[in-house]
Coordinates of C-alpha atoms in Angstrom, one line a residue:
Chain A
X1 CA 21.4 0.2 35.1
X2 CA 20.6 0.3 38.9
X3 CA 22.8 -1.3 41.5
X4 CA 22.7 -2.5 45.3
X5 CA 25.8 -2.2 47.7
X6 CA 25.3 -3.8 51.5
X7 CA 28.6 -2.4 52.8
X8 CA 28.7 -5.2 55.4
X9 CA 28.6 -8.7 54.6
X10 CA 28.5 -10.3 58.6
X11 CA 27.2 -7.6 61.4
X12 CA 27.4 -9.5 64.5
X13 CA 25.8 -7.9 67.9
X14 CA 24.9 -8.1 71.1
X15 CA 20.9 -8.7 72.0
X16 CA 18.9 -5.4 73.0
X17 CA 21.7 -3.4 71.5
X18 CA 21.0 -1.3 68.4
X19 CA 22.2 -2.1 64.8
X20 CA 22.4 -0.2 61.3
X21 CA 22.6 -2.4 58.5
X22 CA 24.0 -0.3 55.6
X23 CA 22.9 0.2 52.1
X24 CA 23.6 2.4 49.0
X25 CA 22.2 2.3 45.6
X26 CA 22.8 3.6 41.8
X27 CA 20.5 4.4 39.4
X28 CA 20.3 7.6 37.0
X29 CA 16.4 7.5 37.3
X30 CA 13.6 7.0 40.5
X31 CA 13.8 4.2 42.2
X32 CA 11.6 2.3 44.7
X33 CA 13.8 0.8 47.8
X34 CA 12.9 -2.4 49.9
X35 CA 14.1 -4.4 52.5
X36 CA 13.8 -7.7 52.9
X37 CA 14.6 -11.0 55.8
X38 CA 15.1 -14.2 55.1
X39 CA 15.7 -16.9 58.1
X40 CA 17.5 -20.5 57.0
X41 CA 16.0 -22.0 54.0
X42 CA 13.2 -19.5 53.6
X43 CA 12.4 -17.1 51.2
X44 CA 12.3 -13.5 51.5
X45 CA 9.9 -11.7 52.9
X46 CA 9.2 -8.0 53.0
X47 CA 10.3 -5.6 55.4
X48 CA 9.7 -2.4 55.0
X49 CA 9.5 -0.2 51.5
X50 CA 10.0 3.2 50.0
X51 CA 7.6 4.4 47.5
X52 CA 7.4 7.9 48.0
X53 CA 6.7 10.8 50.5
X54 CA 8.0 10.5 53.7
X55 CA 11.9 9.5 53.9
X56 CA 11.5 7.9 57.4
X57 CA 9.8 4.1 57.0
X58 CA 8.9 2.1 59.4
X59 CA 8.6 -1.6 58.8
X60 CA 7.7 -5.2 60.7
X61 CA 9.3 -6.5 63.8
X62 CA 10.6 -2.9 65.4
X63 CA 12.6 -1.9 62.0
X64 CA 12.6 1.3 60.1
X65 CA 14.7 2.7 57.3
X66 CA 15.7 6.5 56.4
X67 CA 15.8 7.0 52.1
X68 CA 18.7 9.7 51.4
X69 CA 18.5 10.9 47.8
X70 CA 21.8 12.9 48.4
X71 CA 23.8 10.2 49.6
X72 CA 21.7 7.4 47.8
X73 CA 21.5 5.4 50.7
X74 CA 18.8 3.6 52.4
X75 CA 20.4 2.0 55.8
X76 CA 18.3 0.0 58.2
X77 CA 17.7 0.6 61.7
X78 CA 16.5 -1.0 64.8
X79 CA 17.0 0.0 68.3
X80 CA 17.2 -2.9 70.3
X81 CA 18.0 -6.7 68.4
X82 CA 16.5 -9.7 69.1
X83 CA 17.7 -13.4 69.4
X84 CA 15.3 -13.8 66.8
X85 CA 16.4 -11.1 64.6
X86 CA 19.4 -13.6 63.6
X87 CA 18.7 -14.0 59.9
X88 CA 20.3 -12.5 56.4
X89 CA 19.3 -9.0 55.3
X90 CA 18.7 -7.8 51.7
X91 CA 18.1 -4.2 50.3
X92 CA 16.6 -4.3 47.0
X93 CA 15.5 -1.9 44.1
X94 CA 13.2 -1.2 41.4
X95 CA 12.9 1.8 38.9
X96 CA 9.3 3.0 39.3
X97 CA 7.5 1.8 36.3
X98 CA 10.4 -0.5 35.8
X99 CA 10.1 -4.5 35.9
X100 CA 13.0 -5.9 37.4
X101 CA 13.9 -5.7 41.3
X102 CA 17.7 -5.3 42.1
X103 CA 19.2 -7.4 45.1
X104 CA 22.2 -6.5 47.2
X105 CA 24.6 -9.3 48.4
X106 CA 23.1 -9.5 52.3
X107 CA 24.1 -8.7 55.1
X108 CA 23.9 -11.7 57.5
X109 CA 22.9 -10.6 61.0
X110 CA 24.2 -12.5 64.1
X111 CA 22.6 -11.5 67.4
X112 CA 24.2 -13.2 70.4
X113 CA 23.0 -13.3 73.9
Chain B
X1 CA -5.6 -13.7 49.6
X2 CA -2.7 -14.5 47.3
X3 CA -0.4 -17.4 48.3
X4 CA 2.3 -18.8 46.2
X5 CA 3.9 -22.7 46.0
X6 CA 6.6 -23.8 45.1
X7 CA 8.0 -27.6 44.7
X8 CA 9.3 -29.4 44.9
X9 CA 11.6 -28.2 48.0
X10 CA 15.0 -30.1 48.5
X11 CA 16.6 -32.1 45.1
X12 CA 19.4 -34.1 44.8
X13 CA 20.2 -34.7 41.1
X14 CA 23.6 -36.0 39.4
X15 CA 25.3 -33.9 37.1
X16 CA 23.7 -34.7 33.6
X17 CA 20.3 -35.3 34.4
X18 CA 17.4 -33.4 33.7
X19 CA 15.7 -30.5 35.9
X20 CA 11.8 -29.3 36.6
X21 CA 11.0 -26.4 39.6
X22 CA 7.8 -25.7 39.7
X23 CA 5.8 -22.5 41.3
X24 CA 1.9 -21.4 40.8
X25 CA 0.4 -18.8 42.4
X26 CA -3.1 -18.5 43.6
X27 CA -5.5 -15.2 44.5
X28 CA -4.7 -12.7 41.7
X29 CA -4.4 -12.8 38.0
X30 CA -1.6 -11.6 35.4
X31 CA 1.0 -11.5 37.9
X32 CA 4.6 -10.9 36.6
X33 CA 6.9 -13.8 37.8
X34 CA 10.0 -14.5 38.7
X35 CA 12.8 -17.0 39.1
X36 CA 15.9 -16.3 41.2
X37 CA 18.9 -18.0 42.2
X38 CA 20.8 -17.5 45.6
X39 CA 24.4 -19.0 45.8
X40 CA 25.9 -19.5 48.9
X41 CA 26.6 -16.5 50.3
X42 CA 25.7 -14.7 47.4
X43 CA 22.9 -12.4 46.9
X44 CA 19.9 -13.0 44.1
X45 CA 20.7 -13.3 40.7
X46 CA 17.4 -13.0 38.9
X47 CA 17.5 -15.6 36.5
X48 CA 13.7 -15.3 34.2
X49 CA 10.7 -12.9 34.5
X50 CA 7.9 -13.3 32.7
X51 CA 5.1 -10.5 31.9
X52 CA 2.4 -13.0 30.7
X53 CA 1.6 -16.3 29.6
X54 CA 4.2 -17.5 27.1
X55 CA 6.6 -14.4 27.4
X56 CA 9.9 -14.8 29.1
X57 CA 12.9 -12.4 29.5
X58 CA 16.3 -14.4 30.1
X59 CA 18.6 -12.4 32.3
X60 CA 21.6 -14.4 31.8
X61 CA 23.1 -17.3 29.4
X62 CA 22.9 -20.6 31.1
X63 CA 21.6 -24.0 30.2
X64 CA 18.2 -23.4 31.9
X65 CA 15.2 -22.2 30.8
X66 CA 11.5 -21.0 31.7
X67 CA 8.1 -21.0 30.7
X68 CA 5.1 -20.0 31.2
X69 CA 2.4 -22.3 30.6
X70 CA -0.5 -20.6 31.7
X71 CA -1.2 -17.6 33.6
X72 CA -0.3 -18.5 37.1
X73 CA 2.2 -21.4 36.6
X74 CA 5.9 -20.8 36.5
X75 CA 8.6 -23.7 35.4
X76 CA 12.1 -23.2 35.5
X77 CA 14.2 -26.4 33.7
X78 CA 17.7 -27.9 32.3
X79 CA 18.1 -30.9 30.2
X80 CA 21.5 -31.2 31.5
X81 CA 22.9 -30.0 34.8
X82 CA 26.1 -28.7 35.3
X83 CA 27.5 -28.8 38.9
X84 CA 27.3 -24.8 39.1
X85 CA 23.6 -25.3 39.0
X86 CA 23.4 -25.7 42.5
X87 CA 21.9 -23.3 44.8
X88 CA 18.4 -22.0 46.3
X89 CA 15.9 -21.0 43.2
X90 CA 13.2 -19.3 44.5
X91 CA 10.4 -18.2 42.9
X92 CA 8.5 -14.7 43.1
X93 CA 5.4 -12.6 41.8
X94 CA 4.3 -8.7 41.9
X95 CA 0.9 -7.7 41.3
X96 CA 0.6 -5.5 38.2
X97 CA -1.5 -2.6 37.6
X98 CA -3.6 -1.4 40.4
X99 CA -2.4 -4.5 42.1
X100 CA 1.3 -3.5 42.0
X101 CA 2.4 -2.6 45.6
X102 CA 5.9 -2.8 44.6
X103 CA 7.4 -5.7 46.7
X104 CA 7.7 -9.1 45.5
X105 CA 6.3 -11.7 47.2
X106 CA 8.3 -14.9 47.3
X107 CA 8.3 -18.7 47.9
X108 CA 9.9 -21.0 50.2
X109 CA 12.8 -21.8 47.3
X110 CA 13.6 -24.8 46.3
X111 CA 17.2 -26.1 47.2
X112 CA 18.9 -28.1 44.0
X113 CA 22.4 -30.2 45.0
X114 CA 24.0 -31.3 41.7
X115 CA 26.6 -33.6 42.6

């Protein structure tokens, strides 16, 4: 069975100063990663995947992701927060061919001015 | 292009009483489907998926349930809830086939209060 770690539940930062939000995965077979955002009583919506190829992905609203197959980790990355980038943060994954799409806890993102 | 509803938003229902979330999606056919629940602070616990009209997977033992009544329509229900039935449901589809991009595309949730 595949599974979703977010190794920080609260990352709280300052605006236009960089942030990593952290995530490692199991799974004994290929896996598709995603990230996703969700702002206050929302759903989620998508950014950024990993499908295949390159290991560098870049997303929506300034954010990319690196896939590490050695260390099973697929952190998130942006270079300068927003005000707006306040929201909760959720890596997610599927075994390709598979059906079901795993969720980590969130991390909730707090950028202050 | 696809869009997805869900309804109805907010509910406020006493402990006991019967439930009914509903979610249809519009702009693509034979999507697999999706109900999750997000607790407070809690990530997604996927609750039902459903491959086609009239087949549902249950993910975990509850007093809800989900069906399927035709291809694009997507009900999740209790007779009876239980005050740990509160939370954010939220519904969600993936295309299938040649349609599949991999990410699931999700509603605005629906927030249940049992009190």
């Amino acid at each position: 069975a595949q599974s979703v770690t977010q190794l920080d539940s609260q990352v709280p930062v300052f605006e236009e100063a960089p942030v990593e939000l952290r995530c490692n995965y199991s799974s004994s077979v290929s896996v598709y990663l995603f990230w996703y955002v969700q702002y206050p009583n929302q759903g989620l919506q998508l950014l950024l995947k990993y499908l295949s190829g390159s290991t560098l992905v870049k997303g929506i609203n300034g954010f990319e992701a690196e896939f590490n197959k050695s260390q099973t980790s697929f952190h998130l990355r942006k270079p300068s927060v927003h005000i707006s980038d306040t929201a909760e943060y959720f890596c997610a994954v599927i075994t390709t061919g598979g059906f079901k799409t795993i969720f980590g806890a969130g991390t909730r993102l707090f950028v202050k001015a | 292009s696809q869009t997805i509803h869900q309804w109805p938003a907010t509910l406020v229902q006493p402990v006991g009483s019967p439930l009914s979330l509903e979610c249809t999606v519009e702009g693509t056919s034979n999507p697999n489907l999706y109900w999750y629940r997000q607790a407070a602070g809690r990530g997604l616990q996927l609750l039902f998926y459903s491959v086609g009209i009239g087949q549902i997977s249950s993910e975990v033992p509850q007093n809800l349930s989900a069906s399927r009544p035709q291809d694009r329509q997507f009900i999740l229900s209790s007779k009876k809830l239980l005050l740990s039935d509160s939370g954010f449901y939220l519904c969600a589809w993936r295309g299938v086939g040649a349609l599949n991009t991999g990410e699931l595309f999700f509603g605005e949730g629906s927030r249940l209060t049992v009190l």
